[in-house]
Structure formats: C-alpha cells, structure tokens
Coordinates of C-alpha atoms in Angstrom, one line a residue:
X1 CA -47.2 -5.7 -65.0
X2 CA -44.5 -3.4 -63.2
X3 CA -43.9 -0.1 -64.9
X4 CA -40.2 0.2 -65.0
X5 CA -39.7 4.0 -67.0
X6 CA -40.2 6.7 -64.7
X7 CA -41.2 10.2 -65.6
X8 CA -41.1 9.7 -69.2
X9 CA -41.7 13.2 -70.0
X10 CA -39.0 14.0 -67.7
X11 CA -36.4 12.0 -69.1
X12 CA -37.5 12.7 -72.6
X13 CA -37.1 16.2 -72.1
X14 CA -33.6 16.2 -70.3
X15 CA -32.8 14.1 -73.6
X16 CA -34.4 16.2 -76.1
X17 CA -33.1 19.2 -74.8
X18 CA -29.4 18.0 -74.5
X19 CA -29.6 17.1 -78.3
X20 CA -30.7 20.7 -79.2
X21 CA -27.7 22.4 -77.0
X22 CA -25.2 19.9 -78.2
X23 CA -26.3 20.7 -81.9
X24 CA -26.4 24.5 -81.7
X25 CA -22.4 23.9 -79.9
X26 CA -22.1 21.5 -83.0
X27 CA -22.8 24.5 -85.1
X28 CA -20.8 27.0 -83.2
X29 CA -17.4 25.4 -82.8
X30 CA -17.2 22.2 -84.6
X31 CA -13.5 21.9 -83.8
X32 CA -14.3 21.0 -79.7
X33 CA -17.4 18.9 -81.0
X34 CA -15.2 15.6 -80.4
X35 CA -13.4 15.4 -77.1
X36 CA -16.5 17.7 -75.3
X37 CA -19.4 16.1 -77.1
X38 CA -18.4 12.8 -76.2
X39 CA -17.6 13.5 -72.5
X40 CA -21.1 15.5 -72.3
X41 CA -22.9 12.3 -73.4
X42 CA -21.2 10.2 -70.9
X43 CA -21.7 12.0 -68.5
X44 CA -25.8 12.7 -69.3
X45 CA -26.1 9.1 -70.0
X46 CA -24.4 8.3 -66.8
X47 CA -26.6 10.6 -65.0
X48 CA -29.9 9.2 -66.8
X49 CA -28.4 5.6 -65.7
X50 CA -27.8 6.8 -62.3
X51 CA -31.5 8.4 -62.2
X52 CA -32.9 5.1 -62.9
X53 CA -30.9 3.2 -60.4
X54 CA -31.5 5.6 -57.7
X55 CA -34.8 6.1 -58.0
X56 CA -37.6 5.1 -55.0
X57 CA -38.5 1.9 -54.9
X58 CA -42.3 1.7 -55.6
X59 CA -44.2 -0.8 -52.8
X60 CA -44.1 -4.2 -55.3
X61 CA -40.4 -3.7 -56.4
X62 CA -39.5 -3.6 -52.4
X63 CA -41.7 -6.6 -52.0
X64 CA -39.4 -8.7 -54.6
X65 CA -36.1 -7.3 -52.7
X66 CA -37.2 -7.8 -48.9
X67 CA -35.7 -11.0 -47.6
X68 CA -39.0 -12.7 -46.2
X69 CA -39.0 -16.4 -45.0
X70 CA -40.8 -18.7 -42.8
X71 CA -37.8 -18.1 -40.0
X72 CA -38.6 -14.6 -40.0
X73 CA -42.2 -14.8 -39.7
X74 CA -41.3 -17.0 -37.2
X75 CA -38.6 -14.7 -35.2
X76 CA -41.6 -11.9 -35.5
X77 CA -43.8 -14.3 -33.5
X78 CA -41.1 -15.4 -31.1
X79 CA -40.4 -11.5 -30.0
X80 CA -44.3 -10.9 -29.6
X81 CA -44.6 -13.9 -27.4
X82 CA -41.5 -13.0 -25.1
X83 CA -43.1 -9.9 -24.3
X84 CA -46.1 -11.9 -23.4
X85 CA -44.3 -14.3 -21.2
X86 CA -42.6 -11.1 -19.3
X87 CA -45.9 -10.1 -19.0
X88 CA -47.4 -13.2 -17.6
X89 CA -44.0 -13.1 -15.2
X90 CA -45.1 -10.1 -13.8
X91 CA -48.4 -10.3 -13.8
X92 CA -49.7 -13.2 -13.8
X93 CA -53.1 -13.1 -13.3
X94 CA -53.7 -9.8 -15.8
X95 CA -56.7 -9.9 -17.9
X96 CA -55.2 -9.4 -21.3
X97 CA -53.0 -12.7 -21.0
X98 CA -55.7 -14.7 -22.4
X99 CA -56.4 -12.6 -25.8
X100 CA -52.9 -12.5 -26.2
X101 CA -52.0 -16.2 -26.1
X102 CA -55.1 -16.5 -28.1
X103 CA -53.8 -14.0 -30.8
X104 CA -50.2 -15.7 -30.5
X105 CA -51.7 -19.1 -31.6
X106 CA -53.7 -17.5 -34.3
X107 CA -50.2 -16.0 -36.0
X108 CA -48.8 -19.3 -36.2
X109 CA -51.9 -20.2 -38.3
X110 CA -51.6 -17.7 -40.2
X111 CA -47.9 -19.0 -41.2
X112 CA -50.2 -21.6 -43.1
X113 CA -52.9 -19.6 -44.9
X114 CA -54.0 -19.9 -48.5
X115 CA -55.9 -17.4 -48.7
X116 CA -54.9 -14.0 -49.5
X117 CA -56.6 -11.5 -48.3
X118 CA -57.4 -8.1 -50.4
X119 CA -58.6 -4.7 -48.9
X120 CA -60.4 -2.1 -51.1
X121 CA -60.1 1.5 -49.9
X122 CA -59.9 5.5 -50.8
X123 CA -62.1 8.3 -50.1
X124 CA -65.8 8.7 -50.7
X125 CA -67.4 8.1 -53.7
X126 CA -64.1 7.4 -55.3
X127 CA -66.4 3.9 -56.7
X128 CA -65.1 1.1 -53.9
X129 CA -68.5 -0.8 -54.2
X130 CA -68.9 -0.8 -57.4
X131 CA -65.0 -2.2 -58.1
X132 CA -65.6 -4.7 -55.7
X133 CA -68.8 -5.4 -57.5
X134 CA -67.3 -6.3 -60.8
X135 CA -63.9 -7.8 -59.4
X136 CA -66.3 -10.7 -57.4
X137 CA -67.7 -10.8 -60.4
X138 CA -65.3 -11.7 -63.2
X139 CA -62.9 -13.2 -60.6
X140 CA -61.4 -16.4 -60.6
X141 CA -59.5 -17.1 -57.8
X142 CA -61.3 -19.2 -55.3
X143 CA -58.5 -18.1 -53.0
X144 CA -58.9 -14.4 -52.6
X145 CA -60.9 -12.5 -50.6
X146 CA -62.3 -8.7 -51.4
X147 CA -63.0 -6.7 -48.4
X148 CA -64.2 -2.8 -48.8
X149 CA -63.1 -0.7 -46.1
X150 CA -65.6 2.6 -44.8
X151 CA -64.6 5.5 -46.8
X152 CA -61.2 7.6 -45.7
X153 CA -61.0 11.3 -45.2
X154 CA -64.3 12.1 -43.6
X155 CA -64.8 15.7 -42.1
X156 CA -65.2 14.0 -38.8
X157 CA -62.8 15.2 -35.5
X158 CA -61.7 11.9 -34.3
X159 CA -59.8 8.6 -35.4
X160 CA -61.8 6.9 -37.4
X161 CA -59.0 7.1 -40.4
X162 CA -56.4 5.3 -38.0
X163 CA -58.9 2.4 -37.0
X164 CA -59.4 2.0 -40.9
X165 CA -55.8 1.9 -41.8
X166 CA -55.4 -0.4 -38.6
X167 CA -57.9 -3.1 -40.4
X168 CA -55.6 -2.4 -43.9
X169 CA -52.6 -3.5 -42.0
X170 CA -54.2 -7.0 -41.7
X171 CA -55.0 -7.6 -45.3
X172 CA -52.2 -8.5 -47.7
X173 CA -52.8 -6.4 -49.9
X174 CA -54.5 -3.2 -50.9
X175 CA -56.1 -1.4 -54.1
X176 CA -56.1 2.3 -53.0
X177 CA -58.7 4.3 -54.9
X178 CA -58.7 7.8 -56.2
X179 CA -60.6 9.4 -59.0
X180 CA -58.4 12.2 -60.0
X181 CA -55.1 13.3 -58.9
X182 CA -53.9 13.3 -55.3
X183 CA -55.3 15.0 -52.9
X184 CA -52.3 15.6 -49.8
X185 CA -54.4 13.7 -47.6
X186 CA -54.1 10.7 -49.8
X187 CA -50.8 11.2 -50.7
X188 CA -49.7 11.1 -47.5
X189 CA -51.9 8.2 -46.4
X190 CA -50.2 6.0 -49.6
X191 CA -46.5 7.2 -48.3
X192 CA -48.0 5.5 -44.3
X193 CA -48.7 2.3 -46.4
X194 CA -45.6 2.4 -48.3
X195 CA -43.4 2.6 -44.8
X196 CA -45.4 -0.2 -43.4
X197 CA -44.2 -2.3 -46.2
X198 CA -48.0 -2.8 -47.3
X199 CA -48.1 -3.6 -51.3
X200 CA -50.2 -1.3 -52.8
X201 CA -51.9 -0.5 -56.6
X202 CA -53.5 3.1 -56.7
X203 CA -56.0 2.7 -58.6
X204 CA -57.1 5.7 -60.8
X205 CA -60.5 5.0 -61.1
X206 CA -63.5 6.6 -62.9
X207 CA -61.1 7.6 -66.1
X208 CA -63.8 8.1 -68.0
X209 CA -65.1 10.8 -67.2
X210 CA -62.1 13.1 -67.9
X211 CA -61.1 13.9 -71.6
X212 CA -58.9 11.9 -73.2
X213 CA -55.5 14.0 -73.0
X214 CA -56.8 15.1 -69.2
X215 CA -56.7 11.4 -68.2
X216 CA -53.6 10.8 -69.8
X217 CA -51.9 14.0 -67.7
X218 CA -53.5 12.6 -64.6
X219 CA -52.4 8.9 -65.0
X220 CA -48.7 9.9 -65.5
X221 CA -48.7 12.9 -62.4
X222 CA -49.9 9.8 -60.4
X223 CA -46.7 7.6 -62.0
X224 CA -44.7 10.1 -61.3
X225 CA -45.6 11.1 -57.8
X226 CA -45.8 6.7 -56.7
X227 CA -42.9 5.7 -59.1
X228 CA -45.1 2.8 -60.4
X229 CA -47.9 0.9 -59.2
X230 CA -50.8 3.1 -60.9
X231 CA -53.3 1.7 -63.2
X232 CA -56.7 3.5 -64.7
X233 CA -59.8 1.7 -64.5
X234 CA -63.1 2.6 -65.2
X235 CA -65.4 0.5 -63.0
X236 CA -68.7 1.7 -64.4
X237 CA -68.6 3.2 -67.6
X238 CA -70.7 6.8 -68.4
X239 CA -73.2 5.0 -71.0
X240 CA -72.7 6.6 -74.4
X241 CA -75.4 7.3 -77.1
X242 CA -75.9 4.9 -79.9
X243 CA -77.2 5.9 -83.4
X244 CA -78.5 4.2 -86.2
X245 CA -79.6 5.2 -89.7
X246 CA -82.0 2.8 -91.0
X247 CA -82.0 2.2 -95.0
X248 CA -85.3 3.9 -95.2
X249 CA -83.7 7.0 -93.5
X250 CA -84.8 6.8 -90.0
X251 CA -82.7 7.2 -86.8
X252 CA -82.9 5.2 -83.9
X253 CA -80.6 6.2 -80.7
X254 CA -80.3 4.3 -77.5
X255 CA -77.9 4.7 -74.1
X256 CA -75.7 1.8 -74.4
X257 CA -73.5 0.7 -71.4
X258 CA -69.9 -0.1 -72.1
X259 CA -68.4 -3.0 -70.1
X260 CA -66.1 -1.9 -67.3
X261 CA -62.3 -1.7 -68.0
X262 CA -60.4 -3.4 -65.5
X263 CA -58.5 -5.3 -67.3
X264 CA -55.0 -4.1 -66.7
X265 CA -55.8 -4.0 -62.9
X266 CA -57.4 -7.7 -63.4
X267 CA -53.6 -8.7 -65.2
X268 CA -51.6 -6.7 -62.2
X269 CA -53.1 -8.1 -59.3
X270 CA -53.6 -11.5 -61.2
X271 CA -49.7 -11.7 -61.8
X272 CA -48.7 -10.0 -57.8
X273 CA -50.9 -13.1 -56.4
X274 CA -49.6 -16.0 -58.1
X275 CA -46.2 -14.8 -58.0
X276 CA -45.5 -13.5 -54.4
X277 CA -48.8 -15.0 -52.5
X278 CA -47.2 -16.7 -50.0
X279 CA -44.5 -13.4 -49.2
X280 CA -47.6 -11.6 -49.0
X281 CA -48.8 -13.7 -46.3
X282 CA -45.7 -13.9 -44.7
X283 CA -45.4 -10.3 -44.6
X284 CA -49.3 -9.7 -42.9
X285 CA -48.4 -12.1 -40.2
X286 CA -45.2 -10.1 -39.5
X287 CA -47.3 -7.1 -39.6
X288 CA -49.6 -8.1 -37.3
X289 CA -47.0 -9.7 -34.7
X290 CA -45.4 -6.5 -34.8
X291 CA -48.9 -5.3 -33.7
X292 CA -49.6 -7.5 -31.0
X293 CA -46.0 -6.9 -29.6
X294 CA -46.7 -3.8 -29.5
X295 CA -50.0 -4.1 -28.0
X296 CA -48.6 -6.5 -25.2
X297 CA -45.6 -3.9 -24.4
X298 CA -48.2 -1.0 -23.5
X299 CA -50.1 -3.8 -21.0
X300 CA -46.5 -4.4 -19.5
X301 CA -45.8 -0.7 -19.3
X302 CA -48.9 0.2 -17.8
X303 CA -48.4 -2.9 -15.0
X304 CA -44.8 -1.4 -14.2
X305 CA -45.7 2.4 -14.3
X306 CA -48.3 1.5 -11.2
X307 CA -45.0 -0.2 -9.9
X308 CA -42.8 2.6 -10.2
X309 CA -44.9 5.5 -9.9
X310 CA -45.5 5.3 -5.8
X311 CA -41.1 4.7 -5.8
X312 CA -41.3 8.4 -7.5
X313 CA -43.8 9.7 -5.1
X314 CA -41.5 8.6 -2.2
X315 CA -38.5 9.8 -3.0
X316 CA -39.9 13.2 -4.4
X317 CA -40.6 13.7 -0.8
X318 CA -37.5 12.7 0.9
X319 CA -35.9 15.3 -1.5
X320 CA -38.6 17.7 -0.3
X321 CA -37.2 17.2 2.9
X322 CA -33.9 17.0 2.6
X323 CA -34.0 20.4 0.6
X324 CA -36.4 21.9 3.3
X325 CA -34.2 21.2 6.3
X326 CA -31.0 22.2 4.4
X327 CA -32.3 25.4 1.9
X328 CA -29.5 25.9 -0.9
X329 CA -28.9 28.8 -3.6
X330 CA -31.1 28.2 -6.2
X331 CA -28.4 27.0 -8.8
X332 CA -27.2 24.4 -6.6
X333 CA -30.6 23.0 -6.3
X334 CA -29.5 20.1 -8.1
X335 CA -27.8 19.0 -5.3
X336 CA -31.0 17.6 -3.6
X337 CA -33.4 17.8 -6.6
X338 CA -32.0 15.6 -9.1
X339 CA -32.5 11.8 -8.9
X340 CA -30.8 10.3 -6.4
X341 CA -28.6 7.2 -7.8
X342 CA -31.2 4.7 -5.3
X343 CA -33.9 5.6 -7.0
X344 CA -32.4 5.1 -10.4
X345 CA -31.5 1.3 -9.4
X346 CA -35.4 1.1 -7.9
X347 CA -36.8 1.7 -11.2
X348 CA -34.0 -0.1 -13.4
X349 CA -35.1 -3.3 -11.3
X350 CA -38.8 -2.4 -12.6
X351 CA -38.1 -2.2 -15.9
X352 CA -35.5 -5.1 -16.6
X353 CA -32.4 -2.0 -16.7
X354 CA -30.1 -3.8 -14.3
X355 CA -27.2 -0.3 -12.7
X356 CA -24.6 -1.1 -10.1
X357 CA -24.2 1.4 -7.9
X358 CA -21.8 3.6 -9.8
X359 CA -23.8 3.1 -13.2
X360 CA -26.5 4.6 -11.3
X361 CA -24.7 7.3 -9.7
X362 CA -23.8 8.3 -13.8
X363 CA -27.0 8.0 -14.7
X364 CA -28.3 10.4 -11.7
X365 CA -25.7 12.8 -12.6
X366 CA -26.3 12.8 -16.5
X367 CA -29.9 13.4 -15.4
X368 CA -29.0 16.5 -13.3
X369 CA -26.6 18.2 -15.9
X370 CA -29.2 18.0 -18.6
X371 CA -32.1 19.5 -16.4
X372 CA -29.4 22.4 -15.8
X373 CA -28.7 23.2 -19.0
X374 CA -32.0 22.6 -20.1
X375 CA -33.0 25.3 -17.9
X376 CA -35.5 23.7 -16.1
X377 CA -33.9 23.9 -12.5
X378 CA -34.6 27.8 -13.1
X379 CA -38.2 27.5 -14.6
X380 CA -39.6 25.6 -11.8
X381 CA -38.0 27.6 -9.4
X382 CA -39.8 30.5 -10.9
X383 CA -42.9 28.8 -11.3
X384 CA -43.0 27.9 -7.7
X385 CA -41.7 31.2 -6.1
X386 CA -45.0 32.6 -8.3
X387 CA -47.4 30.4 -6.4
X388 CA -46.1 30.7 -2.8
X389 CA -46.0 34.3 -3.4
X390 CA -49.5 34.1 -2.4
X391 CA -49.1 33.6 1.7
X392 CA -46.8 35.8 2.9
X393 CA -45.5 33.8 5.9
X394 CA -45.4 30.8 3.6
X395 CA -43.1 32.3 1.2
X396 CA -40.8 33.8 4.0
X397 CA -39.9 30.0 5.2
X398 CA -36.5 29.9 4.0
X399 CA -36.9 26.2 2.0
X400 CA -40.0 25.9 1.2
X401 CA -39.2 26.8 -2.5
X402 CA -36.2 24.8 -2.5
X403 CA -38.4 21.7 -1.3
X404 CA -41.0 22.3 -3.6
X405 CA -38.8 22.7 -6.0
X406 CA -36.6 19.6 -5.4
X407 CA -39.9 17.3 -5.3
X408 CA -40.8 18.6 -8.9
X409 CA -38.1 18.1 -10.1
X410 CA -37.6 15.0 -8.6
X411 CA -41.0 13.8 -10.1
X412 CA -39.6 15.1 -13.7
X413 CA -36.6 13.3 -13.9
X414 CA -37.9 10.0 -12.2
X415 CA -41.4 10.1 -15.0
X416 CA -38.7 10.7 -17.8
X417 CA -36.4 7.5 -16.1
X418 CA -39.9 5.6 -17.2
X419 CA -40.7 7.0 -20.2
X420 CA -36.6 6.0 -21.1
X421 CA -37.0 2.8 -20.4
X422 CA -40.3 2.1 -21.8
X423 CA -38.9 2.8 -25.4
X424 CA -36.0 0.3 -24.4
X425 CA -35.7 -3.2 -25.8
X426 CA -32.0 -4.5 -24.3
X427 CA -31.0 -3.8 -20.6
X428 CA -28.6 -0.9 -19.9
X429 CA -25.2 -2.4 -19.2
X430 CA -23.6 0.8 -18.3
X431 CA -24.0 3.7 -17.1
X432 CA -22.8 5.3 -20.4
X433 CA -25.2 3.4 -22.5
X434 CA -27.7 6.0 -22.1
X435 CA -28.8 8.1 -25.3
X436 CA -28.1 11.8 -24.2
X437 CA -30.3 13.1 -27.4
X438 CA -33.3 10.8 -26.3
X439 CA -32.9 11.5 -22.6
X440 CA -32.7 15.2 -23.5
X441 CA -36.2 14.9 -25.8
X442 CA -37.9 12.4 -22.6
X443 CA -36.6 15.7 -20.2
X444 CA -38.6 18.4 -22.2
X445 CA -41.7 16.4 -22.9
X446 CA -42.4 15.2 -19.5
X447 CA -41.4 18.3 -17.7
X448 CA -43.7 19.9 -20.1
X449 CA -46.5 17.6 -19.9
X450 CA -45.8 18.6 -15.9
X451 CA -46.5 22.1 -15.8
X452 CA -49.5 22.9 -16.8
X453 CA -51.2 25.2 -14.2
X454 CA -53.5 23.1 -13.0
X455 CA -51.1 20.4 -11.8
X456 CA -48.6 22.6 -10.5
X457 CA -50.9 24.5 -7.9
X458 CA -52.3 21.1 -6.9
X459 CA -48.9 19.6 -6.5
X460 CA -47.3 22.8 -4.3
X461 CA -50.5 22.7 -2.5
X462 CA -49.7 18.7 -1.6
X463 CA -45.6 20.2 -1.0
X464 CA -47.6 22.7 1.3
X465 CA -49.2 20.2 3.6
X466 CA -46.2 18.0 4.2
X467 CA -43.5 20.3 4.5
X468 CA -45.8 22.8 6.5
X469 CA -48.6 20.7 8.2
X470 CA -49.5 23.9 10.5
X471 CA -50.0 25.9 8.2
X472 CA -54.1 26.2 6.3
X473 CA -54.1 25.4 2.6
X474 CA -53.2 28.6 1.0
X475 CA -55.0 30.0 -1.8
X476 CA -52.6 30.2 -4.9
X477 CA -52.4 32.8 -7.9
X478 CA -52.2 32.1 -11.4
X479 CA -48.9 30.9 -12.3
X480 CA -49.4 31.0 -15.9
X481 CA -47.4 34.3 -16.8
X482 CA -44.5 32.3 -14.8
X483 CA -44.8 29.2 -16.5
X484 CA -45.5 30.6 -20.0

C-alpha cells in the first residue's frame, strides 16, 4: 500500500491554523467575513490542492508513470550493442569484445525472466540478516529471490560503497534499511537510487526498541523526508517479561518472544511484485544495458585516445617550431599555439565528428578565443618563463618561451578536442554545433589536470631538447608560486 497524504502534521497545521485566523477576523469585522473569507479558503484550498499535486514523486509512484515496454528494453539493448559493433569496427581483435557480446546475449534473456530479483541493504547492524531470515521464511513466492548486500557506510577510504550500489543496480528491487532517522549519508545514498529509477521501500526497522510516541515521530520524519515508501518493521522483537499469578498466590515470570512484525512490509512488497513484476524487470535490464554501454564506450575511448594522442604529440611540435622560428608578443601567441584547423579534422575522423575544412577552421578559432579569455595563454606563459628562468642563455633565446608555450598549449586544447568528443553521442555537423559552456568546462579541467609541477618541468625539459638539441638538460626551479 502507497501512502498517498504527505506531511500530515504539516497540512494539518496550515489547516488548523487558517481556521483560528479566519475566526478571530470573523470576530473582528464580521461585515468583510463573506467576500474575504470565501476568497481566503479558495485560495488555501487551492494551494493545499496544488501542494499535493506538486509534490515529489516517491520511487513506486514514478514506476506506475514511466512508459516502460518490451520496445524500450529493446532500444536500450540496441544502443549498447552499436557501441559494441563500433568497437569491434575499430578494433577488432580487442579483448573485451568477447564479455561484451556475451553480456549483450544475456540482456536479451533477461527480457524473459520470471524471477524477480530483491536486494537487502543499509548500514551495519541496521538487522539485514535477520529480515532476510524471516522474509525466506514466511515467504511465498517461489519466484523471488532475497539477496543481502555487505553493510554500507563503513569507515573504510576507498569504494567499496560504489561496488555495493553497483550490485543494487542489478536487482529489481531494493528494501533499504535504517533503524532510526536518516543519517545524511543514507539520505543521500536513497536520493542516488531514486535518480537511477531503482524502486525502493525504506524500511524502518528495529521500531521497537524506541518508545511508542518516539517511533511514531521517527516513522513520519522518514515520510516526510521520502514522500512515501516507508514502512516500520520490527524483525526481531526485544522479548518482553511475562507474569502470572497463580490461584494459590504465586508468581511465575518468563521472557517471552513476540513474533516479528513484518506484516505491512510483507503486504507492500507482496502487492509491488504481482502488480509491476514484469516493469520491474524491464527496467533492470535497461539499467544494466545502460551499464554495459557505458562500459563498452570507455573500451572505445581508451582504443581512440591511443589513436589520437601521438596526432597531439605531433602537432604540438610543429607549433613548437613554427613559434620558435617566428617568436611573437605574447598575446598574439594564439597565432601559432591554438589548434590548427588540420588537427581538428585528424581527430574528428578519430572520433566519428566528421569537419570540412571551414567547420574546422571555426572550431580551431572558438578553441583559441576561449583559451584567451580564459586566461590561460597568459598562465602558461608565466609558468614557462618561471622555469626557463633557470639557464640563463636558455631563457635569452628569443622563442623558446613562445615554443614552449605554443606546444602546451597546443597539447591542452587538442586533450580537451578528446575529452569533447568522448562525451559526444551524434557527429558534429557544423562547426557551430559545438557547446561553448562544455568546451569552456573541458578547457579548465584539462589545462588544469596539465599543470601540475611535475609535468610541466618534464614537458619544457622534452620542449628543451627539441627546440635546443645543443644545449645540456637544464636544471629547472620550482614553478609552483607561478602556477599557483
């Protein structure tokens, strides 16, 4: 059962509280009471109405309104395999083909599948086992399977949280435990489940052991905060005492254990099952096809980035050149140091983003005006000048900054071209069909992910050697108050 009244309390109290002003203006001017009184009731009525209608969806009621059928499913699979088959086009003998296809044909299975497929997770000692325990138990359904997940939230440094919510994502459904109110971490871990479109009952287990009215508080805060979907169980009882008085007087006490109350969650999940079992399934297998897209775009990406990454290299250095043999002001750097419009075509052909000439000239020109205003012609200019600073006859040969400088920058903008396309999923038809905002966001993150210290001294050391061959290795300062 759905619970459709939201924040009782809430909406009680807006209503109470409205009656008490609109009697006390009642009492003071009983002449407006009609035309007033009647438009404030519309209009909190309206607003209560509106407050209902408006309200978040919890994760069940967006399950009965998503438009899930076989042909989606089926669309789902279709786009995970095309990435496959460009995969297999352009590298056909990679070692991840196999699992793939393999992973492909188990999808369309899926399409297919009775049973449906339950995952039991939460924190620790939030009573997983022990739910599990007395579901199997008392369960009916030949067709379900319970599977306990390892317990979320442990004061461990790495990602053992994500691998357990990767596992959820396969199951088609999920009874998220807690045993009091929410904690941010699980709050936060509920809303990840909600936006993956993974149907969810928080389960607010181990009621018990609160006082009545403190259970009560703690059941509707949980309502409130998930808009539905709660229910309270109490899995394993606290035993309670016993007494009996005998007719000759005596006493006799005993511990007596109460059987476990799960039988609104029992009616809930009962009722979700039989009514949207084969949605559910649907929606797993589009889940998990999402997944293996996914999986099988990074194994293309990685097979193109070895592609494209010895282009950058190459013409990094014939912009090296060109700005060694013809120094320019510093401003005007961009004349050599941003893409040229070859280069853009070169990697477009890699990654399936087809220019013409003069789409590609665009692109190499919106490329250069955002690294100007984005300052970073100037920053690696400066960062640069601070390591060559270091050899004296270096530093005096007029464009060796400005070659430097043009290969970095060079390397920047052609690594962001990649990272661009990698997030594409249609060709660019035009130069203008670039996104300036995410082009902009690519710029700052790769150029930053370029310019850590370490990296730049290597790379002006490699700049050193080709524009200068004579010349020894130099020794090169910190850069980091130039960079910072």
């Amino acid at each position: 059962m759905v619970v459709k009244l939201q924040r009782p309390i809430l909406v009680g109290g807006l209503g109470l509280s409205f009656s008490l002003w609109m009697l006390q203006s009642w009492h003071d001017s009983i002449v407006q009471v009609g035309e007033f009184g009647l438009l404030s009731a519309l209009a909190v009525g309206g607003g209560l109405w509106l407050f209902q209608q408006n309200r978040p969806k919890n994760s069940l009621e967006q399950l009965d309104g998503m438009l899930v059928d076989r042909a989606t499913v089926e669309s789902a699979i279709a786009k995970s395999e095309a990435v496959i088959n460009q995969l297999a086009q352009e590298a056909e003998n990679h070692l991840a083909l196999k699992t793939l296809r393999e992973q492909v044909a188990q999808l369309l299975l899926e399409l297919d599948r009775q049973e449906i497929k339950v995952a039991v997770t939460g924190g620790k000692s939030v009573g997983k086992s022990t739910l599990m325990q007395v579901l199997q138990n008392v369960e009916t359904r030949n067709l379900v399977s319970l599977e306990e997940t390892a317990p979320l939230f442990r004061e461990v440094s790495d990602n053992s949280d994500a691998a357990i919510l990767a596992e959820v994502a396969k199951s088609d459904f999920v009874l998220f435990l807690t045993n009091g109110d929410l904690t941010d971490s699980e709050f936060q871990t509920l809303q990840q489940l909600k936006a993956a479109n993974q149907p969810t009952i928080l389960v607010f287990n181990k009621q018990d052991q609160y006082l009545t009215d403190e259970s009560a508080s703690i059941l509707l805060s949980l309502k409130q905060r998930m808009q539905g979907n709660v229910v309270a169980t109490a899995a394993s009882p606290i035993a309670i005492k016993v007494r009996k008085h005998e007719a000759d007087g005596s006493v006799q006490e005993w511990m007596e254990q109460p059987a476990p109350a799960i039988q609104q969650l029992r009616q809930q999940l009962d009722e979700v099952l039989a009514q949207q079992g084969q949605r559910l399934v649907w929606l797993t297998t589009i889940r998990k096809a999402g997944l293996l897209k996914a999986e099988a775009k990074n194994w293309l990406n990685r097979t193109r980035r070895d592609r494209a990454t010895p282009i950058i290299e190459q013409y990094q250095w014939i912009a090296a050149a060109a700005a060694f043999a013809n120094p320019v002001p510093a401003l005007d750097i961009l004349a050599t140091a941003a893409i040229n419009a070859q280069m853009v075509m070169d990697l477009g052909n890699i990654y399936q983003q087809k220019f013409s000439l003069e789409q590609a000239q665009t692109v190499a020109g919106t490329m250069g005006s955002l690294m100007l205003k984005l300052g970073l012609v100037e920053l690696s200019t400066k960062a640069i000048s601070t390591v060559l600073k270091s050899n004296a006859i270096t530093f005096v040969a007029g464009g060796v900054v400005q070659g430097v400088s043009a290969a970095y920058l060079t390397r920047v903008a052609g690594l962001s071209l990649i990272e661009y396309f990698q997030q594409q999923e249609i060709a660019i038809d035009s130069g203008t069909g670039l996104n300036l905002e995410n082009l902009r966001q690519t710029l700052q993150k790769v150029f930053g992910q370029n310019q850590q210290i370490g990296f730049l001294q290597g790379f002006v050391k490699q700049g050193m050697k080709r524009l200068l061959p004579e010349v020894q290795p130099i020794e090169v300062v910190s850069v980091q108050k130039a960079v910072g």
